[in-house]
GROMACS .gro file of C-alpha atoms in nm:
model
  442
    1MET     CA    1  18.818  16.859   0.619
    2LEU     CA    2  18.804  17.128   0.319
    3GLU     CA    3  18.849  16.870   0.111
    4VAL     CA    4  18.592  16.640   0.282
    5ILE     CA    5  18.359  16.921   0.222
    6HIS     CA    6  18.372  17.004  -0.148
    7THR     CA    7  18.353  16.605  -0.243
    8CYS     CA    8  18.016  16.637  -0.154
    9ARG     CA    9  17.956  16.905  -0.270
   10GLU     CA   10  18.020  16.772  -0.572
   11SER     CA   11  17.830  16.429  -0.536
   12GLY     CA   12  17.495  16.745  -0.416
   13LYS     CA   13  17.499  16.609  -0.037
   14VAL     CA   14  17.661  16.871   0.223
   15ASN     CA   15  17.832  16.728   0.557
   16TYR     CA   16  17.695  17.016   0.768
   17LEU     CA   17  17.839  16.848   1.113
   18GLY     CA   18  18.154  16.876   0.946
   19ILE     CA   19  18.132  17.205   0.847
   20LEU     CA   20  17.991  17.331   1.147
   21ASP     CA   21  18.292  17.150   1.315
   22THR     CA   22  18.489  17.377   1.047
   23LEU     CA   23  18.358  17.599   1.272
   24LEU     CA   24  18.347  17.569   1.586
   25GLU     CA   25  18.752  17.505   1.503
   26GLY     CA   26  18.853  17.843   1.625
   27TYR     CA   27  18.511  17.971   1.830
   28ASP     CA   28  18.532  18.159   2.068
   29ARG     CA   29  18.222  18.064   2.346
   30ARG     CA   30  18.257  18.295   2.533
   31ALA     CA   31  18.316  18.628   2.406
   32THR     CA   32  17.909  18.787   2.252
   33PRO     CA   33  17.889  18.824   1.919
   34THR     CA   34  17.931  19.149   1.850
   35ASN     CA   35  18.231  19.157   2.083
   36HIS     CA   36  18.462  19.244   1.842
   37LEU     CA   37  18.246  19.531   1.741
   38ASN     CA   38  18.221  19.729   2.131
   39ASN     CA   39  17.759  19.650   2.120
   40ALA     CA   40  17.523  19.486   2.235
   41THR     CA   41  17.420  19.184   2.152
   42THR     CA   42  17.044  19.143   2.083
   43VAL     CA   43  16.814  18.860   2.200
   44ASN     CA   44  16.469  18.854   2.069
   45CYS     CA   45  16.289  18.630   2.351
   46GLU     CA   46  15.929  18.390   2.285
   47LEU     CA   47  15.749  18.196   2.510
   48TYR     CA   48  15.541  17.914   2.417
   49ILE     CA   49  15.285  17.835   2.698
   50ARG     CA   50  15.208  17.491   2.749
   51SER     CA   51  14.999  17.482   3.086
   52PHE     CA   52  15.006  17.781   3.320
   53GLY     CA   53  14.804  17.645   3.656
   54SER     CA   54  14.846  17.558   4.027
   55ILE     CA   55  14.746  17.924   4.155
   56ASP     CA   56  14.827  17.868   4.550
   57PRO     CA   57  14.709  18.183   4.783
   58ASN     CA   58  14.899  18.023   5.057
   59SER     CA   59  15.188  17.998   4.900
   60MET     CA   60  15.202  18.325   4.663
   61ASP     CA   61  15.271  18.142   4.353
   62TYR     CA   62  15.192  17.951   4.059
   63GLN     CA   63  15.350  17.725   3.871
   64VAL     CA   64  15.441  17.714   3.432
   65ASP     CA   65  15.596  17.405   3.172
   66LEU     CA   66  15.737  17.634   2.891
   67TYR     CA   67  15.975  17.661   2.624
   68LEU     CA   68  16.149  17.975   2.639
   69ARG     CA   69  16.276  18.081   2.313
   70GLN     CA   70  16.585  18.298   2.205
   71ALA     CA   71  16.727  18.440   1.861
   72TRP     CA   72  17.000  18.591   1.746
   73VAL     CA   73  17.294  18.663   1.475
   74ASP     CA   74  17.622  18.482   1.522
   75THR     CA   75  17.824  18.561   1.226
   76ARG     CA   76  18.126  18.340   1.327
   77LEU     CA   77  17.888  18.123   1.257
   78ASN     CA   78  17.819  18.157   0.895
   79HIS     CA   79  17.876  17.968   0.629
   80ALA     CA   80  17.867  17.998   0.179
   81ASP     CA   81  17.756  17.575   0.199
   82LEU     CA   82  17.533  17.617   0.523
   83ILE     CA   83  17.186  17.699   0.302
   84GLU     CA   84  16.949  17.498   0.486
   85PRO     CA   85  16.931  17.485   0.908
   86LEU     CA   86  17.098  17.261   1.124
   87ASP     CA   87  16.957  17.152   1.390
   88LEU     CA   88  17.108  17.051   1.691
   89ASN     CA   89  17.007  16.866   2.062
   90ASP     CA   90  17.302  16.713   2.143
   91PRO     CA   91  17.465  16.891   2.458
   92ASN     CA   92  17.755  16.869   2.464
   93LEU     CA   93  17.729  17.052   2.072
   94VAL     CA   94  17.529  17.291   2.254
   95LYS     CA   95  17.779  17.343   2.480
   96ASN     CA   96  18.052  17.483   2.243
   97ILE     CA   97  17.871  17.780   2.080
   98TRP     CA   98  17.737  18.073   2.301
   99LYS     CA   99  17.456  18.133   2.432
  100PRO     CA  100  17.256  18.375   2.614
  101GLU     CA  101  17.298  18.383   3.018
  102VAL     CA  102  16.966  18.449   3.101
  103TYR     CA  103  16.769  18.411   3.485
  104PHE     CA  104  16.456  18.481   3.568
  105PRO     CA  105  16.390  18.662   3.860
  106ASN     CA  106  16.106  18.599   4.060
  107ALA     CA  107  16.185  18.188   4.016
  108LYS     CA  108  16.094  18.008   4.281
  109HIS     CA  109  16.185  17.688   4.176
  110ALA     CA  110  16.322  17.592   3.814
  111GLU     CA  111  16.359  17.202   3.679
  112PHE     CA  112  16.510  17.106   3.301
  113GLN     CA  113  16.283  16.871   3.139
  114PHE     CA  114  16.507  16.563   3.051
  115VAL     CA  115  16.206  16.308   2.942
  116THR     CA  116  16.306  16.134   2.694
  117VAL     CA  117  16.578  16.328   2.597
  118PRO     CA  118  16.733  16.626   2.711
  119ASN     CA  119  16.491  16.921   2.633
  120VAL     CA  120  16.690  17.142   2.390
  121LEU     CA  121  16.740  17.291   2.053
  122VAL     CA  122  16.978  17.468   1.832
  123ARG     CA  123  16.868  17.541   1.564
  124ILE     CA  124  17.128  17.781   1.314
  125ASN     CA  125  17.008  17.894   0.991
  126PRO     CA  126  17.197  18.081   0.721
  127GLN     CA  127  17.342  18.378   0.766
  128GLY     CA  128  17.415  18.268   1.155
  129GLU     CA  129  17.048  18.334   1.239
  130ILE     CA  130  17.080  18.123   1.601
  131LEU     CA  131  16.676  17.969   1.796
  132TYR     CA  132  16.765  17.883   2.071
  133MET     CA  133  16.542  17.641   2.275
  134LEU     CA  134  16.445  17.505   2.592
  135ARG     CA  135  16.106  17.347   2.844
  136LEU     CA  136  16.116  17.493   3.126
  137LYS     CA  137  15.861  17.370   3.457
  138LEU     CA  138  15.949  17.690   3.653
  139VAL     CA  139  15.703  17.872   4.020
  140PHE     CA  140  15.646  18.186   4.011
  141ALA     CA  141  15.604  18.386   4.324
  142CYS     CA  142  15.271  18.627   4.235
  143MET     CA  143  15.203  18.840   4.492
  144MET     CA  144  14.860  18.845   4.560
  145GLU     CA  145  14.626  19.143   4.667
  146LEU     CA  146  14.311  18.914   4.807
  147SER     CA  147  14.104  19.237   4.986
  148LYS     CA  148  13.899  19.199   4.709
  149PHE     CA  149  13.877  18.791   4.710
  150PRO     CA  150  13.720  18.589   4.633
  151LEU     CA  151  13.560  18.895   4.331
  152ASP     CA  152  13.940  18.948   4.257
  153SER     CA  153  14.151  19.034   3.987
  154GLN     CA  154  14.530  18.965   3.986
  155VAL     CA  155  14.791  18.994   3.816
  156CYS     CA  156  15.098  18.767   3.783
  157THR     CA  157  15.459  18.834   3.624
  158MET     CA  158  15.731  18.707   3.477
  159GLU     CA  159  16.030  18.807   3.450
  160ILE     CA  160  16.364  18.721   3.206
  161ALA     CA  161  16.741  18.871   3.310
  162SER     CA  162  17.079  18.856   3.200
  163PHE     CA  163  17.276  18.710   3.481
  164SER     CA  164  17.609  18.822   3.383
  165LYS     CA  165  17.601  19.096   3.081
  166THR     CA  166  17.524  19.446   3.172
  167MET     CA  167  17.365  19.645   2.863
  168LYS     CA  168  17.724  19.693   2.782
  169GLU     CA  169  17.754  19.336   2.572
  170LEU     CA  170  17.392  19.171   2.667
  171ASN     CA  171  17.023  19.366   2.541
  172LEU     CA  172  16.679  19.167   2.555
  173SER     CA  173  16.378  19.248   2.291
  174TRP     CA  174  16.037  19.017   2.309
  175LYS     CA  175  15.990  18.918   1.955
  176SER     CA  176  15.874  19.202   1.696
  177GLU     CA  177  15.527  18.982   1.668
  178THR     CA  178  15.361  18.794   1.986
  179PRO     CA  179  15.592  18.692   2.166
  180ILE     CA  180  15.388  18.492   2.422
  181LYS     CA  181  15.166  18.220   2.298
  182MET     CA  182  14.920  18.044   2.445
  183TYR     CA  183  14.839  17.654   2.436
  184LYS     CA  184  14.485  17.672   2.267
  185ASN     CA  185  14.320  17.395   2.468
  186MET     CA  186  14.478  17.476   2.748
  187ARG     CA  187  14.212  17.635   3.068
  188MET     CA  188  14.287  17.732   3.438
  189PRO     CA  189  14.049  17.627   3.702
  190GLN     CA  190  14.007  17.932   3.919
  191PHE     CA  191  14.076  18.165   3.645
  192GLU     CA  192  14.072  18.350   3.352
  193MET     CA  193  14.311  18.480   3.151
  194GLU     CA  194  14.188  18.797   3.049
  195LYS     CA  195  14.508  19.004   2.857
  196ILE     CA  196  14.894  18.961   2.799
  197VAL     CA  197  15.110  19.250   2.798
  198PRO     CA  198  15.524  19.230   2.766
  199THR     CA  199  15.652  19.504   2.863
  200THR     CA  200  16.055  19.569   2.923
  201CYS     CA  201  16.255  19.651   3.233
  202GLN     CA  202  16.637  19.713   3.372
  203GLU     CA  203  16.754  19.629   3.679
  204SER     CA  204  17.038  19.857   3.846
  205PHE     CA  205  17.253  19.741   4.166
  206GLN     CA  206  17.646  19.900   4.135
  207ILE     CA  207  17.842  19.648   3.975
  208GLY     CA  208  17.582  19.783   3.618
  209ASN     CA  209  17.325  19.852   3.464
  210TYR     CA  210  17.114  19.451   3.361
  211SER     CA  211  16.846  19.448   3.046
  212CYS     CA  212  16.552  19.200   3.146
  213LEU     CA  213  16.215  19.190   3.048
  214VAL     CA  214  15.855  19.135   3.185
  215ALA     CA  215  15.466  18.935   3.056
  216GLU     CA  216  15.241  19.061   3.272
  217PHE     CA  217  14.917  18.818   3.283
  218HIS     CA  218  14.626  18.916   3.395
  219MET     CA  219  14.385  18.769   3.516
  220ARG     CA  220  14.039  18.708   3.657
  221ARG     CA  221  13.894  18.513   3.967
  222ALA     CA  222  13.589  18.280   3.820
  223ILE     CA  223  13.322  18.326   4.018
  224GLY     CA  224  13.124  18.008   3.959
  225PHE     CA  225  13.341  17.788   4.243
  226HIS     CA  226  13.256  17.998   4.523
  227LEU     CA  227  12.939  18.088   4.363
  228VAL     CA  228  12.818  17.748   4.400
  229GLN     CA  229  12.971  17.629   4.736
  230SER     CA  230  12.991  17.963   4.925
  231TYR     CA  231  12.743  18.189   4.909
  232LEU     CA  232  12.459  18.011   4.796
  233PRO     CA  233  12.410  17.803   5.125
  234THR     CA  234  12.535  18.085   5.330
  235ILE     CA  235  12.223  18.271   5.142
  236LEU     CA  236  12.023  17.939   5.233
  237ILE     CA  237  12.070  17.940   5.559
  238VAL     CA  238  12.029  18.276   5.599
  239VAL     CA  239  11.697  18.249   5.433
  240ILE     CA  240  11.648  17.970   5.596
  241SER     CA  241  11.684  18.131   5.969
  242TRP     CA  242  11.385  18.334   5.885
  243VAL     CA  243  11.113  18.090   5.977
  244SER     CA  244  11.119  18.097   6.275
  245PHE     CA  245  10.965  18.407   6.184
  246TRP     CA  246  10.641  18.234   6.062
  247MET     CA  247  10.625  17.968   6.377
  248ASP     CA  248  10.445  17.976   6.671
  249VAL     CA  249  10.620  18.180   6.929
  250ASP     CA  250  10.534  17.933   7.201
  251SER     CA  251  10.758  17.661   6.983
  252VAL     CA  252  11.032  17.664   7.159
  253PRO     CA  253  11.200  17.447   7.088
  254GLY     CA  254  11.165  17.425   6.740
  255ARG     CA  255  11.315  17.796   6.722
  256THR     CA  256  11.539  17.807   6.938
  257THR     CA  257  11.700  17.453   6.763
  258LEU     CA  258  11.674  17.640   6.397
  259GLY     CA  259  11.860  17.914   6.540
  260VAL     CA  260  12.118  17.722   6.709
  261THR     CA  261  12.150  17.522   6.427
  262THR     CA  262  12.194  17.767   6.125
  263LEU     CA  263  12.393  18.010   6.335
  264LEU     CA  264  12.649  17.730   6.373
  265THR     CA  265  12.587  17.628   6.016
  266VAL     CA  266  12.760  17.950   5.914
  267SER     CA  267  13.013  17.971   6.118
  268SER     CA  268  13.178  17.624   6.017
  269LYS     CA  269  13.054  17.724   5.663
  270SER     CA  270  13.322  18.023   5.700
  271SER     CA  271  13.641  17.805   5.873
  272GLY     CA  272  13.654  17.612   5.608
  273ILE     CA  273  13.646  17.897   5.334
  274GLN     CA  274  13.917  18.053   5.555
  275ALA     CA  275  14.034  17.753   5.609
  276GLY     CA  276  14.183  17.758   5.221
  277LEU     CA  277  14.356  18.098   5.263
  278PRO     CA  278  14.644  18.262   5.396
  279GLN     CA  279  14.622  18.479   5.703
  280VAL     CA  280  14.604  18.852   5.554
  281SER     CA  281  14.611  19.136   5.801
  282TYR     CA  282  14.372  19.340   5.571
  283VAL     CA  283  13.939  19.250   5.522
  284LYS     CA  284  13.830  19.045   5.274
  285ALA     CA  285  13.533  19.045   5.100
  286ILE     CA  286  13.430  18.678   5.186
  287ASP     CA  287  13.483  18.825   5.548
  288VAL     CA  288  13.220  19.046   5.506
  289TRP     CA  289  12.988  18.765   5.329
  290MET     CA  290  13.047  18.565   5.592
  291GLY     CA  291  12.966  18.853   5.884
  292ALA     CA  292  12.694  19.008   5.788
  293CYS     CA  293  12.583  18.647   5.697
  294THR     CA  294  12.603  18.561   6.024
  295ALA     CA  295  12.489  18.898   6.179
  296PHE     CA  296  12.110  18.810   5.997
  297VAL     CA  297  12.156  18.462   6.148
  298PHE     CA  298  12.200  18.609   6.549
  299CYS     CA  299  11.969  18.906   6.473
  300ALA     CA  300  11.705  18.605   6.378
  301LEU     CA  301  11.771  18.435   6.680
  302LEU     CA  302  11.761  18.792   6.900
  303GLU     CA  303  11.474  18.875   6.831
  304PHE     CA  304  11.338  18.526   6.893
  305THR     CA  305  11.430  18.578   7.309
  306PHE     CA  306  11.326  18.954   7.257
  307VAL     CA  307  11.006  18.828   7.152
  308ASN     CA  308  10.956  18.545   7.288
  309TYR     CA  309  11.015  18.749   7.679
  310LEU     CA  310  10.688  18.957   7.566
  311TRP     CA  311  10.486  18.646   7.466
  312ARG     CA  312  10.596  18.463   7.880
  313ARG     CA  313  10.609  18.829   8.025
  314ARG     CA  314  10.366  18.844   8.356
  315PRO     CA  315  10.302  19.100   8.578
  316HIS     CA  316  10.320  19.177   8.933
  317MET     CA  317  10.025  19.385   9.033
  318GLU     CA  318   9.945  19.580   9.291
  319LEU     CA  319   9.600  19.763   9.344
  320ARG     CA  320   9.622  20.063   9.482
  321THR     CA  321   9.352  20.370   9.472
  322ARG     CA  322   9.279  20.617   9.223
  323GLY     CA  323   9.468  20.968   9.248
  324GLY     CA  324   9.730  20.769   9.407
  325SER     CA  325  10.129  20.881   9.393
  326ASN     CA  326  10.290  20.604   9.177
  327GLY     CA  327  10.144  20.497   8.798
  328ALA     CA  328   9.850  20.493   8.635
  329CYS     CA  329   9.522  20.279   8.638
  330LEU     CA  330   9.590  19.994   8.449
  331ALA     CA  331   9.160  19.943   8.425
  332ASP     CA  332   9.237  20.304   8.176
  333GLN     CA  333   9.513  20.168   7.983
  334TYR     CA  334   9.312  19.874   7.920
  335HIS     CA  335   9.002  20.083   7.869
  336HIS     CA  336   9.031  19.965   7.473
  337LEU     CA  337   8.969  19.607   7.491
  338ASN     CA  338   8.717  19.611   7.792
  339PRO     CA  339   8.486  19.897   7.847
  340THR     CA  340   8.319  19.718   8.160
  341LEU     CA  341   8.669  19.755   8.335
  342THR     CA  342   8.629  20.092   8.329
  343SER     CA  343   8.271  20.065   8.440
  344LEU     CA  344   8.347  19.915   8.775
  345ALA     CA  345   8.652  20.146   8.863
  346GLN     CA  346   8.424  20.406   8.785
  347ARG     CA  347   8.173  20.341   9.020
  348SER     CA  348   8.067  20.571   9.311
  349PRO     CA  349   8.130  20.428   9.663
  350GLY     CA  350   7.812  20.326   9.828
  351GLN     CA  351   7.725  20.099   9.509
  352ALA     CA  352   8.067  19.886   9.547
  353PRO     CA  353   8.396  19.888   9.679
  354SER     CA  354   8.576  20.125   9.612
  355ALA     CA  355   8.808  20.210   9.264
  356THR     CA  356   9.062  20.015   9.229
  357GLU     CA  357   9.388  20.042   8.994
  358VAL     CA  358   9.671  19.769   8.956
  359LYS     CA  359  10.024  19.918   8.862
  360ILE     CA  360  10.275  19.699   8.690
  361SER     CA  361  10.539  19.665   9.032
  362GLN     CA  362  10.879  19.508   8.977
  363VAL     CA  363  10.872  19.372   9.308
  364GLY     CA  364  10.665  19.123   9.512
  365SER     CA  365  10.404  18.856   9.366
  366ALA     CA  366  10.125  18.887   9.593
  367VAL     CA  367   9.888  19.100   9.540
  368VAL     CA  368   9.754  19.390   9.778
  369THR     CA  369   9.500  19.639   9.810
  370THR     CA  370   9.471  20.000   9.962
  371PRO     CA  371   9.148  20.189  10.078
  372GLY     CA  372   8.993  20.388   9.887
  373SER     CA  373   8.778  20.676   9.904
  374ALA     CA  374   8.491  20.396  10.064
  375THR     CA  375   8.348  20.148  10.156
  376GLN     CA  376   8.418  19.999  10.504
  377GLY     CA  377   8.412  19.625  10.344
  378THR     CA  378   8.669  19.737  10.165
  379SER     CA  379   8.882  19.859  10.401
  380ASP     CA  380   8.832  19.573  10.638
  381MET     CA  381   8.911  19.312  10.355
  382LEU     CA  382   9.204  19.500  10.314
  383LYS     CA  383   9.261  19.463  10.713
  384GLY     CA  384   9.268  19.129  10.728
  385GLY     CA  385   8.847  19.110  10.815
  386SER     CA  386   8.611  19.033  10.679
  387ALA     CA  387   8.390  19.115  10.370
  388SER     CA  388   8.129  19.148  10.249
  389PRO     CA  389   8.149  18.851   9.967
  390GLY     CA  390   8.030  19.010   9.679
  391ALA     CA  391   8.314  19.281   9.681
  392ALA     CA  392   8.560  19.111   9.731
  393ASP     CA  393   8.442  18.860   9.409
  394GLU     CA  394   8.384  19.180   9.224
  395ALA     CA  395   8.775  19.353   9.348
  396ALA     CA  396   8.962  19.001   9.214
  397HIS     CA  397   8.748  18.938   8.910
  398VAL     CA  398   8.840  19.319   8.845
  399THR     CA  399   9.227  19.215   8.911
  400ALA     CA  400   9.220  18.864   8.692
  401GLN     CA  401   9.056  19.074   8.387
  402LEU     CA  402   9.337  19.323   8.342
  403VAL     CA  403   9.608  19.037   8.429
  404LYS     CA  404   9.434  18.861   8.152
  405ASN     CA  405   9.409  19.155   7.937
  406PHE     CA  406   9.780  19.283   7.926
  407LYS     CA  407   9.936  18.864   7.881
  408GLN     CA  408   9.680  18.936   7.579
  409ASN     CA  409   9.850  19.271   7.393
  410SER     CA  410  10.217  19.167   7.500
  411LYS     CA  411  10.125  18.859   7.294
  412ILE     CA  412   9.976  19.051   6.947
  413LYS     CA  413  10.315  19.261   7.029
  414ALA     CA  414  10.445  18.960   7.012
  415ARG     CA  415  10.283  18.867   6.679
  416GLN     CA  416  10.348  19.210   6.516
  417ILE     CA  417  10.657  19.139   6.604
  418ASP     CA  418  10.765  18.863   6.421
  419GLU     CA  419  10.542  19.017   6.128
  420TYR     CA  420  10.690  19.287   6.084
  421CYS     CA  421  11.069  19.086   6.070
  422ARG     CA  422  10.902  18.925   5.803
  423GLY     CA  423  10.939  19.166   5.580
  424LEU     CA  424  11.204  19.330   5.710
  425PHE     CA  425  11.499  19.052   5.725
  426PRO     CA  426  11.490  19.013   5.329
  427LEU     CA  427  11.478  19.367   5.192
  428LEU     CA  428  11.815  19.464   5.489
  429PHE     CA  429  11.972  19.132   5.329
  430GLY     CA  430  11.904  19.223   4.980
  431LEU     CA  431  11.997  19.598   5.017
  432PHE     CA  432  12.336  19.406   5.155
  433ASN     CA  433  12.382  19.225   4.857
  434ILE     CA  434  12.296  19.535   4.585
  435PHE     CA  435  12.548  19.696   4.768
  436TYR     CA  436  12.855  19.393   4.836
  437TRP     CA  437  12.771  19.298   4.446
  438CYS     CA  438  12.849  19.651   4.317
  439TYR     CA  439  13.141  19.755   4.549
  440TYR     CA  440  13.276  19.443   4.432
  441MET     CA  441  13.243  19.392   4.055
  442LEU     CA  442  13.254  19.707   3.944
   0.00000   0.00000   0.00000
């Protein structure tokens, strides 16, 4: 064999495969390169990430396609005639040399690429420098904290550790310059990569300590998708629910339909968002947002219910004498609305039927009159006897006017509540937005 190598050198051509066969004749692939020195072999690692994506919050994992590059020095593969790098991709030849026994502790699934040939490369450089490169497709676990979802930032890790060699035999370290590289045109649909931090760690077991490396990927979730699909639609739904404040109180079907429809729309939107998220025990930012939007829509519907009640309320009337023991006279309550009623109520007994007062009663619907200090005509009317037509008509007129004024006052209050809510609801919703975005974004 040495004669063949010498002949090739004289002819200007070096048979590197023949040199490799010579080196592997007495090579023991079970021993580390520094086993005879009783030192740990240092292996420099480098990652080149080709694709990074499919970050799933339900399964708490992400998928990558990467090249794992490992470099070390094995003096047993040093030869004086090896002056150029020798690249080998034959799996059978690769099996004949020592390689670091590393694995990925937080990997849930891994695949070695075989298309179209096994994606493995061993480069033997002069002076025994070895470069070992693999292409792998892996699924790594990433325990996400979703309390600020979808305004969250995540830190996903990728761990590389020694499987069988303790730190006395194998020491893993990152390459000195840019140990983790990303494909320049790589884009992630959900996240934006902020920074990559290569660190080291140490795994301790009963049989010894093992060297390991950790790559930390600091990512911030892109808000664009959720802003268009979640936040803007719900904001518009809440604003649409406020349209009922400008609708007439008599528009019961329209306001009811608007309130119920917006409430159901917000609920269905919230259910759709929750379907794509894990069932965690803590409250997420999107839960706070959807809960607040649901509360605003529900309060708008509740406001219409109260306003409609005021608008349609009809008093049950009971006529009592002035100075009676129960209640206050409505004629006094509404004297600012109709002064004529006050003058009728203040007449002397000899001029007209006794002054009457009207009190809202919660029971009974009939109008009952009680005698005043006074005239026989009113007394006979109350006893069921005949009274003068003028006196009876005048008493009925007073009652009708007071009831009318009561209804008008209730309608005025209903309209005032609508006008007040027109400014109150947007103000409260604006303050909620300021607090929400400041709290979760800062």
